[in-house]
């Protein structure tokens, strides 16, 4: 893609536009003003208080950013450079080295692998580019998300990266050269395009690093960072957690909405101070899963972080259940702050930790984080902020409004999960976004055969995060957020609805802080839970009506239609998404004919996972009764549609019920193909991404009547990928390492 080319459709805030943006290489992306920059608004690790100081530390004592440690209580983040390496590190010590000599050997070994040597960028900008002296691993571009690129960073020039990936295809034979894959210096691509693409790969693989530590003005300096947070894991307080394998490179304003920043974050780029005993790496398997699902969720209309790029490091071994190869995922979001970010600054008074300890609370750091989130991340309206023109004193209270907004956003998110059968698998408080985005895709799954008790994470022995419990677990996480902010909310109320000021709790006794906490919880808890429950119920109803292609909302639709439909699916072991897709073709006239109705029911029963155990008589009766009620309900709102009700309804239903679903068997097959042969595998991955980004299209000739042997090879594979797959993979469970 050449600089200045038209970007893909932008769907920021649900508004689709076609905009032409001047594109620049990643090193020249514009940076936000200091007022909108996380690293300038929040508090860094005091060991490296500025990018300049951090640069000097990396040249002398780089182990500081690789060694697991507790940050200072006031710190929100630590500057960290990407450095994907096997861990434990393979340091060779001089003979007879002991004590200080061993320490020096470690530091020298790390210095040689730190990105400290400046090299030219692909284009001028504020950021400089650095690489390491002794770290030059093979880097293979495996995937690039055109939708994530177009929606979040349409001004990023990726050069000839899409040509490098080859054309999307499910039917490409393994081992076949994609044919369109150019060499690094192909003249046809143009030097500018090649340079932009290569810089993209180098930076997003963790090979090169972008920063600016020059000048006296700290507000103009820039460096990558990892966030500190804590959290509850499976209901137990875990202490400090943090970005153990995530490093944010930069944030950049969206060209169409400059007040919105998009943060580019690497997942799997090496150790950070939050890695504990882990290696800070990610494997190809888990990276592919998140890369695909982020874009699939967006296509379904469910709030989510987004994907940008997937770069394999095939020569970097990673120890999991087996030895696998490393991969770095680039994901994008306006913010990666979590509920656990707040818990870290006002932790519960518990002594047992799953993690590596916990700092004492710092309520002023809580205030700093909260003001940043409320003002710049959530952008709460109608609040007068301290320091703004014309505002005298501390400004308006924001704590309660922050909690209620986070409740509303996460309630809408989890309603989407339930309607589309998505199971997250690990809804710990450190995995719950403050923005209400689906984040941290691990052992997730989409529902196959409908089972409200399904557990997608085989590490979840008690079923805490089963599909049925997801809305309740989100409310549990919201309570943790409220507990963290409660003293601030109580103090704001005591001030008559004004914000607390810097140092607000320095001289407060524990008893007074406890009183503020009780006051804050009493003020907000009931309303927070009501907002979450009502928002989730309303959004669930709205989306379920879309799936059933009903325009009028009746109060008894859930009890008469939605719940009975799910019960039929559960009782007869029917495929969740396949059933909804088949119902797109139902017409009320079918209910008037016994033969026609029976024929349609037979087509639904083809979607059972256990045909040998199906009670046909009962299933026919259950479906016939439900379809007659559904037909009557459709007829009752005929005046809400145009002249051709059946055609309009079918079109709307197809636009709400995916033909293609990112099932576990699909993921497993794609992963295997990419692991086996990257050249053909990345073309398959690209085609599956296309299908996931356009899930409602009639893939596999759905609207064609040909038998499979009459279809071309690509259409035949599309049809297979839209199927349920082998029975043994239905309800397949993954581990947290996925």
XYZ file of C-alpha atoms in Angstrom:
738
model
C 0.000 0.000 0.000
C 1.487 3.309 -0.990
C 1.547 6.356 1.241
C -1.500 8.538 0.766
C -3.690 5.690 -0.500
C -7.314 5.487 0.601
C -7.637 3.658 3.884
C -10.147 0.877 4.530
C -13.574 1.885 5.810
C -13.313 3.608 9.163
C -15.894 2.420 11.695
C -14.870 4.546 14.650
C -17.789 4.771 17.084
C -19.932 2.789 14.660
C -19.884 5.460 11.937
C -18.661 4.127 8.631
C -16.765 6.589 6.474
C -14.320 6.450 3.602
C -11.421 8.750 4.257
C -8.118 9.253 2.517
C -5.243 9.686 4.927
C -1.620 10.565 4.292
C 0.252 7.511 5.522
C 3.557 7.475 7.335
C 5.851 4.671 8.534
C 5.464 3.572 12.131
C 8.431 5.653 13.309
C 6.739 8.821 12.036
C 3.273 8.277 13.525
C 2.167 11.459 15.300
C 2.273 11.313 19.095
C -0.369 12.795 21.386
C 0.185 16.048 23.265
C 1.469 15.578 26.809
C -2.028 16.343 28.161
C -3.332 13.225 26.373
C -0.307 10.989 26.958
C -0.391 8.265 29.610
C 3.350 8.344 30.275
C 3.230 12.098 30.924
C 0.015 12.065 32.979
C 0.718 9.070 35.229
C 3.656 8.259 37.504
C 6.578 6.130 36.260
C 8.762 3.777 38.264
C 11.005 6.162 40.293
C 14.099 4.144 39.297
C 13.600 5.444 35.724
C 11.575 8.651 36.077
C 12.092 9.853 32.489
C 12.848 8.279 29.112
C 16.300 9.888 29.256
C 17.047 8.367 32.668
C 15.681 5.040 31.481
C 17.969 5.114 28.430
C 20.982 5.580 30.684
C 19.877 2.778 33.019
C 19.486 0.372 30.102
C 23.073 1.060 29.037
C 24.438 0.299 32.514
C 21.966 -1.832 34.491
C 19.397 -3.295 32.062
C 18.458 -6.103 34.460
C 16.321 -3.558 36.311
C 13.600 -3.879 33.655
C 13.897 -7.682 33.363
C 13.973 -8.539 37.072
C 10.644 -9.279 38.762
C 10.087 -6.724 41.505
C 7.434 -4.648 43.224
C 7.204 -1.106 41.930
C 6.989 1.832 44.315
C 3.478 2.349 45.734
C 2.970 5.600 43.783
C 4.036 4.174 40.393
C 1.524 3.356 37.657
C 3.931 1.988 35.050
C 7.523 1.203 34.206
C 9.431 2.046 31.046
C 10.394 -1.234 29.343
C 12.070 -2.057 26.041
C 10.983 -5.061 23.957
C 13.567 -7.842 24.187
C 12.225 -11.277 23.189
C 14.708 -13.875 24.451
C 14.471 -17.398 25.863
C 14.186 -17.406 29.655
C 15.946 -18.318 31.912
C 18.628 -16.351 30.105
C 21.575 -18.361 28.790
C 24.348 -16.213 30.275
C 27.888 -17.520 29.930
C 29.977 -16.542 32.956
C 33.759 -16.128 32.908
C 35.643 -18.939 34.594
C 35.800 -18.597 38.379
C 33.423 -15.610 38.278
C 31.697 -15.043 41.604
C 29.672 -12.336 43.296
C 30.081 -8.955 41.598
C 31.794 -10.558 38.621
C 28.726 -12.695 37.966
C 26.448 -9.675 38.328
C 28.582 -7.738 35.837
C 28.513 -10.668 33.415
C 24.704 -10.651 33.490
C 24.516 -6.903 32.921
C 27.047 -7.053 30.073
C 25.161 -9.925 28.464
C 21.886 -7.971 28.625
C 23.483 -4.727 27.395
C 24.588 -6.539 24.235
C 20.965 -7.544 23.642
C 19.348 -4.208 24.491
C 18.250 -2.001 21.600
C 20.841 0.732 22.171
C 22.392 1.257 18.724
C 20.666 4.004 16.740
C 19.831 3.254 13.099
C 18.022 5.381 10.489
C 14.220 5.421 10.476
C 12.123 4.931 7.361
C 11.009 8.570 7.584
C 11.595 11.567 9.808
C 9.612 11.926 13.027
C 9.935 12.590 16.748
C 11.030 9.042 17.453
C 14.437 7.494 16.894
C 14.991 3.818 16.121
C 17.393 1.515 17.960
C 18.472 -2.108 17.559
C 20.647 -4.441 19.636
C 24.232 -5.451 19.030
C 23.670 -9.192 19.521
C 19.994 -9.924 18.923
C 18.888 -10.478 15.338
C 16.313 -13.258 15.193
C 14.429 -14.343 12.102
C 11.184 -12.394 11.808
C 8.287 -13.608 9.657
C 5.160 -11.551 9.049
C 2.283 -13.999 9.484
C -0.738 -11.729 9.607
C -1.921 -8.143 9.229
C -5.478 -7.106 10.104
C -6.791 -4.740 7.461
C -9.870 -3.945 9.541
C -7.855 -3.114 12.660
C -5.476 -1.027 10.583
C -8.246 0.907 8.853
C -10.322 1.531 11.953
C -7.566 2.436 14.425
C -4.416 3.569 12.603
C -5.439 4.377 9.014
C -2.482 6.774 8.799
C 0.059 3.952 9.286
C 1.990 3.045 6.136
C 2.564 -0.717 6.034
C 4.306 -0.610 2.668
C 3.982 -3.815 0.663
C 3.093 -5.949 3.698
C -0.166 -7.270 2.278
C 1.577 -8.334 -0.904
C 4.133 -10.137 1.245
C 1.353 -12.170 2.867
C -0.010 -13.445 -0.433
C -3.629 -13.700 -1.531
C -6.180 -15.195 0.908
C -6.924 -18.852 0.195
C -8.178 -21.905 2.092
C -7.362 -24.277 -0.734
C -3.666 -23.526 -1.198
C -1.717 -26.798 -0.920
C 0.739 -27.112 1.934
C 4.292 -26.320 0.897
C 3.249 -24.317 -2.149
C 5.015 -20.987 -2.590
C 2.386 -18.238 -2.353
C 3.798 -16.809 -5.553
C 3.134 -13.203 -4.644
C 5.699 -13.066 -1.861
C 8.342 -10.512 -2.862
C 11.913 -10.374 -1.729
C 12.987 -7.537 0.518
C 14.404 -5.494 -2.348
C 11.842 -6.139 -5.086
C 12.033 -3.043 -7.325
C 8.341 -3.311 -8.236
C 7.353 -2.608 -4.648
C 9.411 0.566 -4.512
C 12.073 1.388 -1.968
C 9.703 3.488 0.126
C 7.147 0.674 0.429
C 9.817 -1.912 1.249
C 11.359 0.369 3.884
C 7.963 1.049 5.526
C 7.125 -2.656 5.607
C 10.512 -3.706 6.965
C 10.424 -1.062 9.686
C 6.942 -2.234 10.628
C 8.157 -5.827 10.973
C 11.280 -4.825 12.878
C 9.406 -2.661 15.378
C 6.364 -4.908 15.847
C 8.541 -7.998 16.351
C 10.491 -6.351 19.178
C 13.687 -6.340 17.102
C 13.832 -2.532 16.876
C 12.661 -0.001 19.440
C 11.300 3.513 19.029
C 12.001 6.209 21.633
C 13.101 9.789 22.152
C 15.201 10.647 25.174
C 16.703 13.823 23.807
C 16.377 17.389 25.055
C 15.593 19.034 28.369
C 11.824 18.986 27.883
C 10.600 15.762 29.512
C 7.151 16.374 28.017
C 8.659 15.837 24.554
C 10.441 12.592 25.461
C 8.948 9.191 24.694
C 9.605 5.541 25.536
C 7.650 2.247 25.616
C 6.047 1.121 28.867
C 4.272 -1.659 30.768
C 1.421 -1.072 33.207
C 1.323 -2.040 36.846
C -1.891 -3.617 38.143
C -3.050 -6.163 40.678
C -6.189 -8.244 40.846
C -8.333 -11.134 41.981
C -7.647 -14.380 40.121
C -10.374 -17.026 40.378
C -11.757 -15.056 43.336
C -8.488 -14.923 45.319
C -6.381 -11.815 45.773
C -3.176 -12.212 43.780
C -1.232 -9.053 44.615
C 0.858 -7.287 41.978
C 0.440 -8.735 38.498
C 0.994 -6.159 35.756
C 1.934 -6.408 32.089
C 4.111 -9.479 32.367
C 4.395 -9.910 28.593
C 2.833 -6.749 27.202
C 4.747 -3.599 26.224
C 3.038 -0.516 24.790
C 5.138 1.107 22.069
C 3.292 4.355 21.529
C -0.094 5.970 21.266
C -1.217 8.001 18.290
C -4.248 10.257 17.738
C -6.842 9.005 15.292
C -6.687 11.338 12.275
C -10.481 11.734 12.140
C -10.947 12.173 15.889
C -7.809 13.691 17.418
C -9.131 13.448 20.975
C -9.116 9.631 20.650
C -5.720 7.961 21.020
C -4.898 4.442 19.918
C -2.233 2.571 21.837
C -0.081 0.010 19.996
C 0.904 -2.794 22.335
C 3.173 -5.800 21.773
C 2.187 -9.044 23.466
C 5.024 -11.543 23.834
C 8.021 -9.209 23.413
C 9.989 -10.298 26.471
C 10.260 -9.901 30.218
C 9.151 -6.865 32.214
C 9.281 -6.129 35.961
C 5.840 -7.784 36.141
C 6.770 -11.133 34.577
C 7.289 -12.905 37.923
C 8.759 -16.345 37.022
C 7.497 -16.293 33.419
C 9.411 -15.611 30.199
C 7.386 -12.680 28.884
C 6.873 -14.509 25.593
C 3.845 -15.695 23.649
C 3.606 -18.707 21.368
C 2.312 -18.826 17.817
C -0.746 -20.820 18.911
C -2.066 -18.327 21.463
C -1.134 -15.347 19.296
C -3.154 -16.644 16.337
C -6.136 -17.192 18.619
C -6.131 -13.595 19.868
C -5.297 -12.128 16.454
C -8.350 -13.747 14.872
C -10.811 -13.393 17.718
C -10.283 -9.681 18.341
C -11.375 -8.903 14.790
C -14.135 -11.519 14.853
C -15.626 -9.943 17.974
C -15.523 -6.495 16.411
C -17.348 -7.829 13.360
C -20.062 -9.186 15.662
C -20.431 -5.744 17.238
C -18.975 -6.742 20.618
C -16.590 -4.191 22.212
C -13.026 -5.478 22.041
C -9.374 -4.631 21.746
C -8.248 -4.880 18.138
C -5.545 -6.731 16.246
C -2.933 -5.200 13.998
C -0.081 -7.610 13.232
C 1.269 -11.075 13.914
C 5.003 -11.701 13.561
C 6.500 -15.143 14.138
C 9.960 -15.677 15.632
C 10.461 -19.256 14.414
C 13.976 -19.673 15.851
C 12.989 -18.561 19.369
C 11.915 -21.612 21.443
C 9.264 -21.236 24.150
C 8.556 -23.814 26.848
C 4.869 -24.483 27.448
C 3.212 -27.913 27.662
C 5.603 -28.615 24.776
C 8.382 -26.656 23.107
C 6.786 -24.152 20.754
C 8.007 -21.175 18.752
C 7.546 -17.552 19.750
C 5.289 -14.981 18.146
C 4.597 -11.314 18.847
C 1.053 -9.981 18.520
C 0.378 -6.268 18.099
C -2.956 -5.266 19.528
C -4.579 -1.841 19.563
C -6.982 -0.073 21.916
C -7.639 3.445 23.218
C -6.478 2.133 26.601
C -5.386 -1.132 28.208
C -6.148 0.016 31.770
C -8.032 -2.579 33.803
C -10.035 -2.776 37.003
C -6.910 -4.283 38.551
C -5.079 -1.009 37.851
C -7.267 0.611 40.526
C -7.057 -2.333 42.909
C -3.257 -2.044 42.880
C -3.456 1.420 44.445
C -5.951 0.565 47.192
C -5.647 -3.192 47.726
C -7.903 -5.197 50.022
C -6.510 -5.904 53.472
C -5.718 -9.571 52.893
C -2.532 -11.408 53.715
C -2.639 -14.347 51.285
C -1.274 -13.769 47.778
C -1.182 -15.950 44.698
C 1.309 -13.552 43.126
C 4.559 -11.939 44.158
C 3.402 -9.621 46.919
C 1.620 -6.303 47.087
C 2.628 -2.743 47.870
C 0.753 -0.689 50.474
C -1.995 1.490 49.043
C -1.370 4.973 47.727
C -4.586 6.953 47.618
C -3.088 9.937 45.826
C -1.871 7.646 43.046
C -5.456 6.351 42.956
C -6.656 9.935 42.457
C -4.142 10.548 39.650
C -5.172 7.374 37.809
C -8.867 8.035 38.309
C -8.696 11.595 36.998
C -6.795 10.384 33.925
C -9.283 7.585 33.220
C -12.378 9.708 33.834
C -11.143 12.625 31.738
C -9.031 11.157 28.945
C -10.065 7.494 28.650
C -13.794 7.473 29.425
C -14.117 11.175 28.568
C -16.955 11.705 31.035
C -19.039 14.709 29.906
C -20.186 17.739 31.889
C -17.414 17.698 34.468
C -15.425 20.791 35.372
C -11.824 19.726 35.885
C -9.349 21.302 38.241
C -6.978 23.605 36.395
C -9.197 24.183 33.371
C -9.852 27.736 32.273
C -12.532 29.342 34.404
C -12.545 26.545 37.002
C -11.678 27.591 40.522
C -10.906 25.097 43.251
C -10.799 21.313 42.955
C -13.408 20.857 40.218
C -16.355 18.450 40.153
C -16.524 14.999 41.722
C -15.908 12.183 39.252
C -15.434 8.956 41.266
C -19.021 7.698 41.356
C -19.573 8.594 37.721
C -16.464 6.652 36.727
C -17.734 3.508 38.454
C -21.191 3.799 36.885
C -19.760 4.353 33.402
C -17.472 1.337 33.726
C -20.493 -0.672 34.906
C -22.557 0.414 31.911
C -19.810 -0.388 29.406
C -18.974 -3.813 30.814
C -22.654 -4.718 31.090
C -23.134 -4.015 27.374
C -20.035 -6.044 26.598
C -21.102 -9.123 28.562
C -24.601 -8.958 27.060
C -22.942 -9.308 23.659
C -20.974 -12.276 24.971
C -24.157 -14.029 26.079
C -26.140 -13.366 22.911
C -23.330 -14.579 20.644
C -22.253 -17.495 22.823
C -18.786 -16.159 23.590
C -16.982 -17.498 26.654
C -13.933 -15.605 27.901
C -12.591 -18.237 30.248
C -10.528 -16.073 32.647
C -12.570 -13.100 33.874
C -10.149 -12.171 36.629
C -10.302 -8.509 37.664
C -6.967 -7.878 35.956
C -8.606 -9.067 32.708
C -11.590 -6.681 32.881
C -11.123 -3.498 30.857
C -12.005 -0.140 32.328
C -13.449 0.717 28.886
C -15.694 -2.329 28.687
C -13.588 -3.981 25.981
C -13.103 -7.706 25.651
C -9.422 -8.070 26.501
C -6.788 -10.774 27.016
C -8.008 -13.622 24.818
C -6.760 -16.862 26.342
C -8.796 -20.089 26.607
C -11.873 -18.481 25.044
C -14.471 -20.301 22.959
C -17.634 -19.689 21.005
C -20.550 -21.925 21.906
C -20.962 -25.054 19.787
C -23.824 -27.182 21.099
C -25.766 -24.953 23.454
C -24.939 -25.682 27.076
C -25.400 -22.853 29.614
C -23.052 -24.648 32.015
C -20.197 -24.979 29.548
C -16.703 -24.223 30.848
C -14.226 -23.350 28.085
C -11.136 -23.216 30.342
C -10.007 -26.622 31.569
C -8.059 -24.840 34.337
C -11.403 -23.641 35.773
C -12.209 -26.753 37.764
C -14.998 -25.136 39.773
C -16.722 -23.586 36.762
C -16.393 -20.066 38.134
C -16.296 -18.584 34.638
C -18.838 -20.863 32.956
C -21.013 -19.259 30.268
C -24.022 -18.997 32.601
C -22.108 -17.071 35.258
C -20.372 -14.472 33.101
C -22.758 -11.550 33.848
C -22.518 -12.229 37.584
C -18.727 -12.406 37.416
C -18.598 -8.998 35.709
C -20.645 -7.553 38.581
C -18.187 -9.139 41.021
C -15.360 -7.347 39.187
C -17.276 -4.063 39.338
C -17.575 -4.467 43.106
C -13.796 -4.734 43.258
C -13.523 -1.457 41.338
C -15.966 0.199 43.725
C -14.079 -1.118 46.752
C -10.877 0.429 45.406
C -12.456 3.822 44.715
C -14.834 3.852 47.692
C -12.751 6.087 50.016
C -12.325 8.674 47.264
C -16.055 8.594 46.467
C -16.907 8.963 50.152
C -14.494 11.886 50.514
C -15.965 13.590 47.430
C -19.424 13.276 48.930
C -18.173 14.769 52.174
C -16.843 17.711 50.141
C -20.312 18.366 48.758
C -19.757 16.897 45.312
C -16.316 18.371 44.700
C -13.241 16.441 43.587
C -10.535 15.578 46.075
C -7.296 17.542 45.759
C -3.665 16.361 45.565
C -2.568 14.891 48.882
C -6.200 14.482 49.925
C -5.631 11.470 52.203
C -2.067 12.081 53.438
C -3.084 13.027 56.971
C -6.205 10.879 57.189
C -6.305 8.156 59.843
C -7.175 4.565 58.966
C -10.487 5.026 60.742
C -11.398 8.034 58.638
C -10.409 6.276 55.418
C -12.566 3.359 56.530
C -15.503 5.714 57.108
C -15.041 7.213 53.641
C -15.017 3.706 52.172
C -18.256 2.732 53.891
C -19.842 5.980 52.750
C -18.679 5.475 49.150
C -19.975 1.911 48.986
C -23.313 2.907 50.529
C -23.682 5.700 47.970
C -22.862 3.718 44.829
C -23.138 -0.073 45.274
C -26.878 -0.437 44.801
C -27.018 1.931 41.845
C -23.953 0.340 40.251
C -25.486 -3.131 40.399
C -28.825 -1.824 39.126
C -27.128 -0.050 36.196
C -25.145 -3.185 35.341
C -28.116 -5.541 35.548
C -30.528 -3.272 33.670
C -28.025 -2.345 30.973
C -27.142 -5.999 30.436
C -30.812 -7.022 30.269
C -31.742 -4.248 27.827
C -28.752 -4.908 25.582
C -29.333 -8.665 25.688
C -32.956 -8.130 24.664
C -32.013 -5.742 21.880
C -29.438 -8.111 20.400
C -31.649 -11.179 20.773
C -34.425 -9.363 18.905
C -31.921 -8.664 16.130
C -31.003 -12.346 15.963
C -34.689 -13.260 15.741
C -35.370 -10.437 13.235
C -38.068 -8.856 15.396
C -38.448 -5.083 15.333
C -40.977 -4.604 18.114
C -39.929 -5.421 21.654
C -42.638 -7.088 23.759
C -42.132 -7.650 27.465
C -42.837 -11.379 27.233
C -40.587 -12.067 24.233
C -37.850 -13.483 26.441
C -40.143 -15.803 28.396
C -42.142 -16.956 25.365
C -39.487 -17.024 22.649
C -35.852 -16.527 23.664
C -35.616 -18.771 26.732
C -37.730 -21.587 25.233
C -35.563 -21.475 22.090
C -32.396 -21.940 24.146
C -34.059 -24.755 26.098
C -34.865 -26.590 22.860
C -31.253 -26.216 21.724
C -30.005 -27.540 25.067
C -32.448 -30.433 25.264
C -31.774 -31.691 21.757
C -28.032 -30.935 21.649
C -28.342 -28.451 18.787
C -25.639 -26.219 17.398
C -26.104 -22.705 18.794
C -25.029 -20.569 15.845
C -26.178 -23.018 13.196
C -29.694 -22.961 14.649
C -29.895 -19.178 14.589
C -28.581 -19.094 11.023
C -31.142 -21.700 9.895
C -33.947 -19.661 11.484
C -33.057 -16.799 9.122
C -34.878 -18.754 6.405
C -38.066 -19.365 8.394
C -41.238 -17.817 6.997
C -44.519 -17.630 8.934
C -46.329 -19.302 6.043
C -44.440 -22.536 6.803
C -46.381 -22.850 10.067
C -49.649 -23.105 8.142
C -48.663 -26.400 6.510
C -47.892 -29.524 8.528
C -45.649 -30.931 5.805
C -43.776 -27.662 5.296
C -43.339 -27.188 9.044
C -42.105 -30.762 9.477
C -39.631 -30.288 6.637
C -38.235 -27.139 8.257
C -37.966 -28.842 11.643
C -36.099 -31.721 10.007
C -33.575 -29.215 8.661
C -33.080 -27.864 12.187
C -32.600 -31.340 13.633
C -29.721 -31.908 11.215
C -27.817 -29.582 13.540
C -27.810 -31.983 16.481
C -24.453 -33.257 17.685
C -25.936 -36.592 18.789
C -28.306 -37.822 16.048
C -28.238 -41.373 17.389
C -29.692 -40.186 20.721
C -32.215 -37.704 19.347
C -35.854 -38.185 20.398
C -37.414 -37.283 17.050
C -41.010 -37.283 18.228
C -40.329 -34.973 21.157
C -38.044 -32.767 19.086
C -40.664 -32.393 16.347
C -43.262 -31.480 18.947
C -41.032 -28.974 20.750
C -39.968 -27.261 17.557
C -43.436 -27.219 15.987
C -44.927 -25.522 19.032
C -42.159 -22.947 19.226
C -42.194 -22.174 15.487
C -45.969 -21.614 15.532
C -45.550 -19.092 18.375
C -42.677 -17.488 16.483
C -44.778 -17.272 13.299
C -47.633 -15.607 15.177
C -45.216 -13.148 16.771
C -43.787 -12.253 13.346
C -47.278 -11.760 11.898
C -48.194 -9.470 14.792
C -45.619 -6.880 13.713
C -46.164 -7.045 9.968
C -46.911 -3.306 9.950
C -43.313 -2.677 11.108
C -41.981 -3.969 7.782
C -42.311 -3.113 4.100
C -44.203 -4.825 1.328
C -42.067 -7.990 1.217
C -41.839 -8.944 4.883
C -40.209 -12.324 4.313
C -37.384 -10.942 2.158
C -36.729 -8.008 4.495
C -36.699 -10.219 7.563
C -34.381 -12.750 5.948
C -31.953 -9.987 5.023
C -31.937 -8.526 8.529
C -31.660 -11.943 10.142
C -28.686 -12.884 7.969
C -27.062 -9.612 9.015
C -27.314 -10.564 12.693
C -26.585 -14.303 12.624
C -23.107 -15.283 11.464
C -22.649 -17.875 8.764
C -19.013 -18.259 9.837
C -18.033 -18.674 13.482
C -14.509 -18.903 14.855
C -14.967 -22.378 16.286
C -12.349 -24.284 18.226
C -11.804 -26.813 15.464
C -11.215 -24.006 12.961
C -8.648 -22.397 15.246
C -6.873 -25.698 15.847
C -6.684 -26.424 12.123
C -5.416 -22.961 11.198
C -2.795 -23.069 13.938
C -1.574 -26.459 12.749
C -1.365 -25.295 9.138
C 0.638 -22.176 10.038
C 2.944 -24.153 12.327
C 3.499 -26.773 9.626
C 4.107 -24.441 6.694
C 4.114 -20.665 7.153
C 4.077 -19.877 3.410
C 0.729 -21.527 2.725
C -0.464 -21.180 6.323
C -0.419 -17.388 6.319
C -2.625 -17.359 3.215
C -5.099 -19.635 5.003
C -4.877 -17.417 8.082
C -5.595 -14.371 5.944
C -8.674 -16.023 4.421
C -10.003 -17.082 7.831
C -9.473 -13.523 9.044
C -11.478 -12.277 6.053
C -14.287 -14.671 6.924
C -14.195 -13.677 10.598
C -14.364 -9.992 9.628
C -17.366 -10.621 7.331
C -19.135 -13.402 9.254
C -22.604 -12.786 7.793
C -21.629 -13.351 4.157
C -22.979 -16.540 2.502
C -19.602 -18.272 2.603
C -19.325 -21.649 0.955
C -22.088 -20.998 -1.556
C -24.798 -20.955 1.115
C -27.217 -19.381 -1.370
C -26.291 -21.902 -4.072
C -27.923 -25.295 -4.530
C -24.940 -27.226 -5.882
C -23.729 -30.373 -4.220
C -20.251 -30.215 -2.725
C -18.670 -32.082 -5.631
C -19.991 -29.361 -7.974
C -18.282 -26.541 -6.058
C -14.816 -25.239 -6.789
C -12.126 -26.132 -4.266
C -12.134 -22.742 -2.498
C -15.926 -22.616 -2.080
C -15.916 -26.218 -0.874
C -13.350 -25.347 1.810
C -15.379 -22.277 2.829
C -18.399 -24.504 3.321
C -16.385 -26.907 5.453
C -15.064 -24.058 7.590
C -18.659 -22.963 8.228
C -19.559 -26.388 9.607
C -19.569 -27.853 13.107
C -16.429 -29.896 12.542
C -15.597 -33.220 14.133
C -17.628 -34.230 17.146
C -14.506 -34.750 19.276
C -13.735 -31.008 19.105
C -17.231 -29.818 20.051
C -16.920 -28.064 23.401
C -13.125 -28.362 23.226
C -11.459 -26.824 26.293
C -8.191 -24.869 26.280
C -5.764 -24.049 29.052
C -4.800 -20.597 30.316
C -1.555 -20.859 28.309
C -3.704 -20.755 25.172
